[in-house]
């Protein structure tokens, strides 16, 4: 088909419908043009599919305006505007597809393998031609992409050089003149036909060429054959009439296995990622379960949770958490217990988790004991005991966010140490779950020793009313404690920010008692605010002991020395604080020395020595020191040198003086001061 066979039409705007009609009508020719312009190095199968893809993407998205003043054209260069536009788009994409990919450049769409059309399992290529077609294919492989486009426009489209230059420039060729110069160099070598041969080829069937169009005697016969349109229109270059053959069957099998393995891996990862991690579904806020074993699964089965009957504790030898009955209106809620156990074993990222120091946070070794499951305030709360720890799980009654998991060590808790457990803390208040042997509960403010405690109500399950907690207070304005009564007397428990409240004691290391007496309350009223230093440290009991009294110089009155020791559930991390109590009964205690992980003021070492720099009301400064009852003498050195017989010492000093204290015990041993 020649452009001379088309009715010339003026250049103007191109509609989408007009371009589509031209593409459908001349689809085989456009695909042949794209196939010839694409680099032969792509391989015939990819060239075929890419050629079809380029033509199918050549339609405009909207109406394409034409030039305001059309240029004058020769009749042999006139083409239908719709076909001219589609052919230009095909040439533009084919030129881009032949560009090499650069390492750091973003590839253009035409440089990538086509998305459509796609053929799987077959390799498609045009039918083979003869020696002339093979020679022409080799010739095209040696040309640049713009030169191949110019060759196709000349030989297949019968375009003149002026129109070839215009079409190449419109298609985005960088240097159309170089493409024609490349063809001119081959014409001189006789590898492509010159102008005379092209004119002869353009005569078409039934046309007689002009005398000047006769073939040149010097031109080889092969060149004349290669330059004709008959070769460009041969089946060798027809990407619409194809042969099909299978691809590499062995490689396809290997690739199929690799794809199958990849799909299985993706499905497994998707299943793991899709396991519930939020919301109150089967496992609630638990993280995904990556490993399973029978023992671990048995520990997470709500049906196997141990429940103690209410009739067990009265006849038990020991009174500890192991004999607490399961209480609460939700003890039979299997989904709640399942969520609590799952979150305990695998707390997700959205779970607010806490643990006192030294408390392991792993899953239970076996089915734990259920202490409580019920609604408290605006939450569903579950309390477990596994012999070593108290574990609290809480989730809101409304909504699916805000699950909490708390661990506290409670091994060795017995009798008064297992009298209560914190159920909730909210809005500055705390609620306790009391032991079944607790007969009464009351609140006592340590800072008001003369005030009688007031009664604290409990519900049928043993949960107390809300009471302001000192662990949540910002200032030490009051220090509420829980006073419980059982068959053997009253116990005083303090909330130190943990699940198990600490027992508050009074007296020497070997014989402490509950701090409910008058003298104990008077001392605790002046030292209670120092409990803020042991909040959240896993403390099981705090004992205060007045180990010495001392008459102050200059008749300033009689002071006292108190040693406060906080013992932890884990045994290590104990803290000792020596405090000086001025004569004024309303004045708070002044810390004199503190230490951690030392045996002083404990059962192993029931002795202590502490000192402080004190200013008398008249303005004089003194070094004061005091030791326990078995201290024979006290000695001070350094900035102040003095010695005193007995457990107390008072020596004149300068303001800011630093001194070294030591004591001699009644058995002759030396004892350093608490630091």
mmCIF file of C-alpha atoms in Angstrom, residues 81-256:
data_model
loop_
_atom_site.group_PDB
_atom_site.id
_atom_site.type_symbol
_atom_site.label_atom_id
_atom_site.label_comp_id
_atom_site.label_asym_id
_atom_site.label_seq_id
_atom_site.Cartn_x
_atom_site.Cartn_y
_atom_site.Cartn_z
ATOM 1 C CA UNK A 81 -4.334 12.610 9.619
ATOM 2 C CA UNK A 82 -5.581 9.754 11.840
ATOM 3 C CA UNK A 83 -3.144 7.282 10.332
ATOM 4 C CA UNK A 84 -0.326 9.860 10.430
ATOM 5 C CA UNK A 85 -0.887 10.456 14.138
ATOM 6 C CA UNK A 86 -1.016 6.746 15.057
ATOM 7 C CA UNK A 87 2.040 5.995 12.924
ATOM 8 C CA UNK A 88 3.935 8.827 14.599
ATOM 9 C CA UNK A 89 3.076 7.485 18.068
ATOM 10 C CA UNK A 90 4.200 4.000 17.055
ATOM 11 C CA UNK A 91 7.501 5.367 15.754
ATOM 12 C CA UNK A 92 8.022 7.464 18.880
ATOM 13 C CA UNK A 93 7.532 4.498 21.218
ATOM 14 C CA UNK A 94 9.645 2.210 19.029
ATOM 15 C CA UNK A 95 12.519 4.693 19.121
ATOM 16 C CA UNK A 96 12.250 4.874 22.926
ATOM 17 C CA UNK A 97 12.123 1.081 23.239
ATOM 18 C CA UNK A 98 15.454 0.863 21.429
ATOM 19 C CA UNK A 99 17.235 3.121 23.920
ATOM 20 C CA UNK A 100 19.562 1.334 26.386
ATOM 21 C CA UNK A 101 18.573 1.185 30.058
ATOM 22 C CA UNK A 102 20.751 3.262 32.377
ATOM 23 C CA UNK A 103 21.594 2.243 35.924
ATOM 24 C CA UNK A 104 20.305 5.301 37.817
ATOM 25 C CA UNK A 105 17.651 6.458 35.312
ATOM 26 C CA UNK A 106 13.957 5.659 35.684
ATOM 27 C CA UNK A 107 12.984 3.428 32.732
ATOM 28 C CA UNK A 108 10.289 4.699 30.413
ATOM 29 C CA UNK A 109 7.197 2.667 29.718
ATOM 30 C CA UNK A 110 8.233 1.626 26.208
ATOM 31 C CA UNK A 111 11.546 0.254 27.550
ATOM 32 C CA UNK A 112 9.800 -2.219 29.865
ATOM 33 C CA UNK A 113 8.363 -5.584 28.789
ATOM 34 C CA UNK A 114 4.732 -5.110 27.716
ATOM 35 C CA UNK A 115 1.954 -5.881 30.140
ATOM 36 C CA UNK A 116 -0.406 -6.741 27.285
ATOM 37 C CA UNK A 117 -0.511 -8.733 25.161
ATOM 38 C CA UNK A 118 1.076 -11.669 26.969
ATOM 39 C CA UNK A 119 1.512 -15.263 25.798
ATOM 40 C CA UNK A 120 2.533 -17.889 28.345
ATOM 41 C CA UNK A 121 4.033 -21.221 27.416
ATOM 42 C CA UNK A 122 4.624 -20.409 23.736
ATOM 43 C CA UNK A 123 7.192 -18.523 21.712
ATOM 44 C CA UNK A 124 5.799 -16.600 18.704
ATOM 45 C CA UNK A 125 7.734 -15.439 15.652
ATOM 46 C CA UNK A 126 7.033 -14.661 11.960
ATOM 47 C CA UNK A 127 7.547 -17.276 9.281
ATOM 48 C CA UNK A 128 11.090 -17.598 7.994
ATOM 49 C CA UNK A 129 12.068 -16.013 4.697
ATOM 50 C CA UNK A 130 14.869 -16.613 2.251
ATOM 51 C CA UNK A 131 18.430 -15.376 1.958
ATOM 52 C CA UNK A 132 17.308 -11.898 0.853
ATOM 53 C CA UNK A 133 15.145 -11.457 3.951
ATOM 54 C CA UNK A 134 17.990 -12.648 6.172
ATOM 55 C CA UNK A 135 20.355 -10.164 4.534
ATOM 56 C CA UNK A 136 17.860 -7.340 5.035
ATOM 57 C CA UNK A 137 17.388 -8.301 8.702
ATOM 58 C CA UNK A 138 21.159 -8.208 9.195
ATOM 59 C CA UNK A 139 21.267 -4.814 7.475
ATOM 60 C CA UNK A 140 18.573 -3.436 9.795
ATOM 61 C CA UNK A 141 20.417 -4.804 12.837
ATOM 62 C CA UNK A 142 23.439 -2.710 11.894
ATOM 63 C CA UNK A 143 21.474 0.538 11.655
ATOM 64 C CA UNK A 144 20.531 2.883 14.463
ATOM 65 C CA UNK A 145 16.889 3.110 15.495
ATOM 66 C CA UNK A 146 16.296 6.473 13.686
ATOM 67 C CA UNK A 147 18.015 5.064 10.561
ATOM 68 C CA UNK A 148 15.773 1.969 10.664
ATOM 69 C CA UNK A 149 12.755 4.261 10.987
ATOM 70 C CA UNK A 150 13.938 6.340 8.023
ATOM 71 C CA UNK A 151 14.532 3.168 6.008
ATOM 72 C CA UNK A 152 11.025 1.903 6.777
ATOM 73 C CA UNK A 153 9.449 5.281 5.940
ATOM 74 C CA UNK A 154 11.307 5.317 2.639
ATOM 75 C CA UNK A 155 10.819 1.721 1.552
ATOM 76 C CA UNK A 156 7.516 0.703 3.155
ATOM 77 C CA UNK A 157 5.709 4.038 3.406
ATOM 78 C CA UNK A 158 7.171 5.506 0.161
ATOM 79 C CA UNK A 159 7.926 8.812 1.900
ATOM 80 C CA UNK A 160 10.189 11.477 0.444
ATOM 81 C CA UNK A 161 13.208 12.720 2.393
ATOM 82 C CA UNK A 162 11.467 15.937 3.452
ATOM 83 C CA UNK A 163 8.517 14.017 4.904
ATOM 84 C CA UNK A 164 10.895 11.478 6.501
ATOM 85 C CA UNK A 165 12.677 14.318 8.284
ATOM 86 C CA UNK A 166 9.388 15.798 9.459
ATOM 87 C CA UNK A 167 7.994 12.481 10.716
ATOM 88 C CA UNK A 168 11.227 11.581 12.519
ATOM 89 C CA UNK A 169 11.376 15.000 14.179
ATOM 90 C CA UNK A 170 7.742 14.691 15.266
ATOM 91 C CA UNK A 171 8.488 11.189 16.642
ATOM 92 C CA UNK A 172 11.223 12.566 18.883
ATOM 93 C CA UNK A 173 14.333 11.440 16.984
ATOM 94 C CA UNK A 174 17.320 13.371 18.282
ATOM 95 C CA UNK A 175 18.977 13.978 14.900
ATOM 96 C CA UNK A 176 16.895 13.017 11.837
ATOM 97 C CA UNK A 177 19.540 14.372 9.435
ATOM 98 C CA UNK A 178 22.066 11.895 10.871
ATOM 99 C CA UNK A 179 19.663 9.047 10.148
ATOM 100 C CA UNK A 180 19.424 10.084 6.493
ATOM 101 C CA UNK A 181 23.198 10.573 6.396
ATOM 102 C CA UNK A 182 23.628 7.026 7.718
ATOM 103 C CA UNK A 183 21.436 5.725 4.894
ATOM 104 C CA UNK A 184 23.317 7.895 2.349
ATOM 105 C CA UNK A 185 26.598 6.297 3.415
ATOM 106 C CA UNK A 186 25.117 2.842 2.770
ATOM 107 C CA UNK A 187 23.814 4.015 -0.629
ATOM 108 C CA UNK A 188 27.314 4.987 -1.635
ATOM 109 C CA UNK A 189 28.502 1.499 -0.664
ATOM 110 C CA UNK A 190 25.691 -0.032 -2.705
ATOM 111 C CA UNK A 191 24.054 -1.738 0.292
ATOM 112 C CA UNK A 192 20.790 0.212 -0.053
ATOM 113 C CA UNK A 193 19.173 1.617 -3.191
ATOM 114 C CA UNK A 194 19.717 5.183 -4.255
ATOM 115 C CA UNK A 195 17.081 7.695 -5.347
ATOM 116 C CA UNK A 196 16.696 6.152 -8.791
ATOM 117 C CA UNK A 197 15.912 2.707 -7.415
ATOM 118 C CA UNK A 198 13.497 4.188 -4.845
ATOM 119 C CA UNK A 199 11.624 6.051 -7.574
ATOM 120 C CA UNK A 200 11.376 2.830 -9.582
ATOM 121 C CA UNK A 201 10.024 1.027 -6.564
ATOM 122 C CA UNK A 202 7.515 3.814 -5.927
ATOM 123 C CA UNK A 203 6.020 3.442 -9.432
ATOM 124 C CA UNK A 204 3.803 0.688 -8.208
ATOM 125 C CA UNK A 205 1.899 -1.806 -10.275
ATOM 126 C CA UNK A 206 0.736 -0.504 -13.677
ATOM 127 C CA UNK A 207 2.991 2.570 -13.489
ATOM 128 C CA UNK A 208 5.880 3.347 -15.844
ATOM 129 C CA UNK A 209 8.848 5.044 -14.275
ATOM 130 C CA UNK A 210 10.500 8.035 -15.867
ATOM 131 C CA UNK A 211 13.633 7.416 -17.913
ATOM 132 C CA UNK A 212 15.808 8.781 -15.183
ATOM 133 C CA UNK A 213 14.344 6.199 -12.806
ATOM 134 C CA UNK A 214 15.971 3.204 -14.522
ATOM 135 C CA UNK A 215 18.282 1.186 -12.355
ATOM 136 C CA UNK A 216 21.854 2.259 -12.403
ATOM 137 C CA UNK A 217 24.149 -0.182 -14.171
ATOM 138 C CA UNK A 218 26.659 0.243 -11.364
ATOM 139 C CA UNK A 219 24.182 -0.798 -8.675
ATOM 140 C CA UNK A 220 24.473 -4.452 -7.662
ATOM 141 C CA UNK A 221 21.507 -6.687 -8.171
ATOM 142 C CA UNK A 222 21.338 -7.528 -4.451
ATOM 143 C CA UNK A 223 21.059 -3.874 -3.485
ATOM 144 C CA UNK A 224 18.161 -3.451 -5.852
ATOM 145 C CA UNK A 225 16.463 -6.445 -4.316
ATOM 146 C CA UNK A 226 17.020 -5.217 -0.751
ATOM 147 C CA UNK A 227 15.654 -1.770 -1.455
ATOM 148 C CA UNK A 228 12.305 -2.890 -2.806
ATOM 149 C CA UNK A 229 9.128 -2.743 -0.796
ATOM 150 C CA UNK A 230 8.451 -6.383 -1.594
ATOM 151 C CA UNK A 231 11.040 -7.543 0.983
ATOM 152 C CA UNK A 232 9.752 -5.209 3.699
ATOM 153 C CA UNK A 233 6.272 -6.603 3.028
ATOM 154 C CA UNK A 234 7.418 -10.220 3.026
ATOM 155 C CA UNK A 235 6.185 -12.785 5.664
ATOM 156 C CA UNK A 236 9.634 -12.590 7.322
ATOM 157 C CA UNK A 237 8.613 -9.188 8.738
ATOM 158 C CA UNK A 238 4.890 -9.846 9.284
ATOM 159 C CA UNK A 239 4.247 -9.940 13.070
ATOM 160 C CA UNK A 240 0.565 -10.691 12.486
ATOM 161 C CA UNK A 241 1.138 -14.030 10.747
ATOM 162 C CA UNK A 242 2.998 -16.047 13.341
ATOM 163 C CA UNK A 243 4.348 -19.485 14.129
ATOM 164 C CA UNK A 244 4.180 -20.948 17.657
ATOM 165 C CA UNK A 245 6.699 -23.181 19.399
ATOM 166 C CA UNK A 246 7.085 -24.190 23.081
ATOM 167 C CA UNK A 247 9.604 -22.421 25.286
ATOM 168 C CA UNK A 248 12.288 -23.984 27.470
ATOM 169 C CA UNK A 249 10.294 -26.773 29.141
ATOM 170 C CA UNK A 250 12.930 -27.670 31.746
ATOM 171 C CA UNK A 251 13.376 -24.039 32.809
ATOM 172 C CA UNK A 252 9.596 -23.622 32.938
ATOM 173 C CA UNK A 253 9.382 -26.575 35.334
ATOM 174 C CA UNK A 254 12.069 -25.074 37.561
ATOM 175 C CA UNK A 255 10.392 -21.675 37.524
ATOM 176 C CA UNK A 256 7.043 -23.291 38.314
#
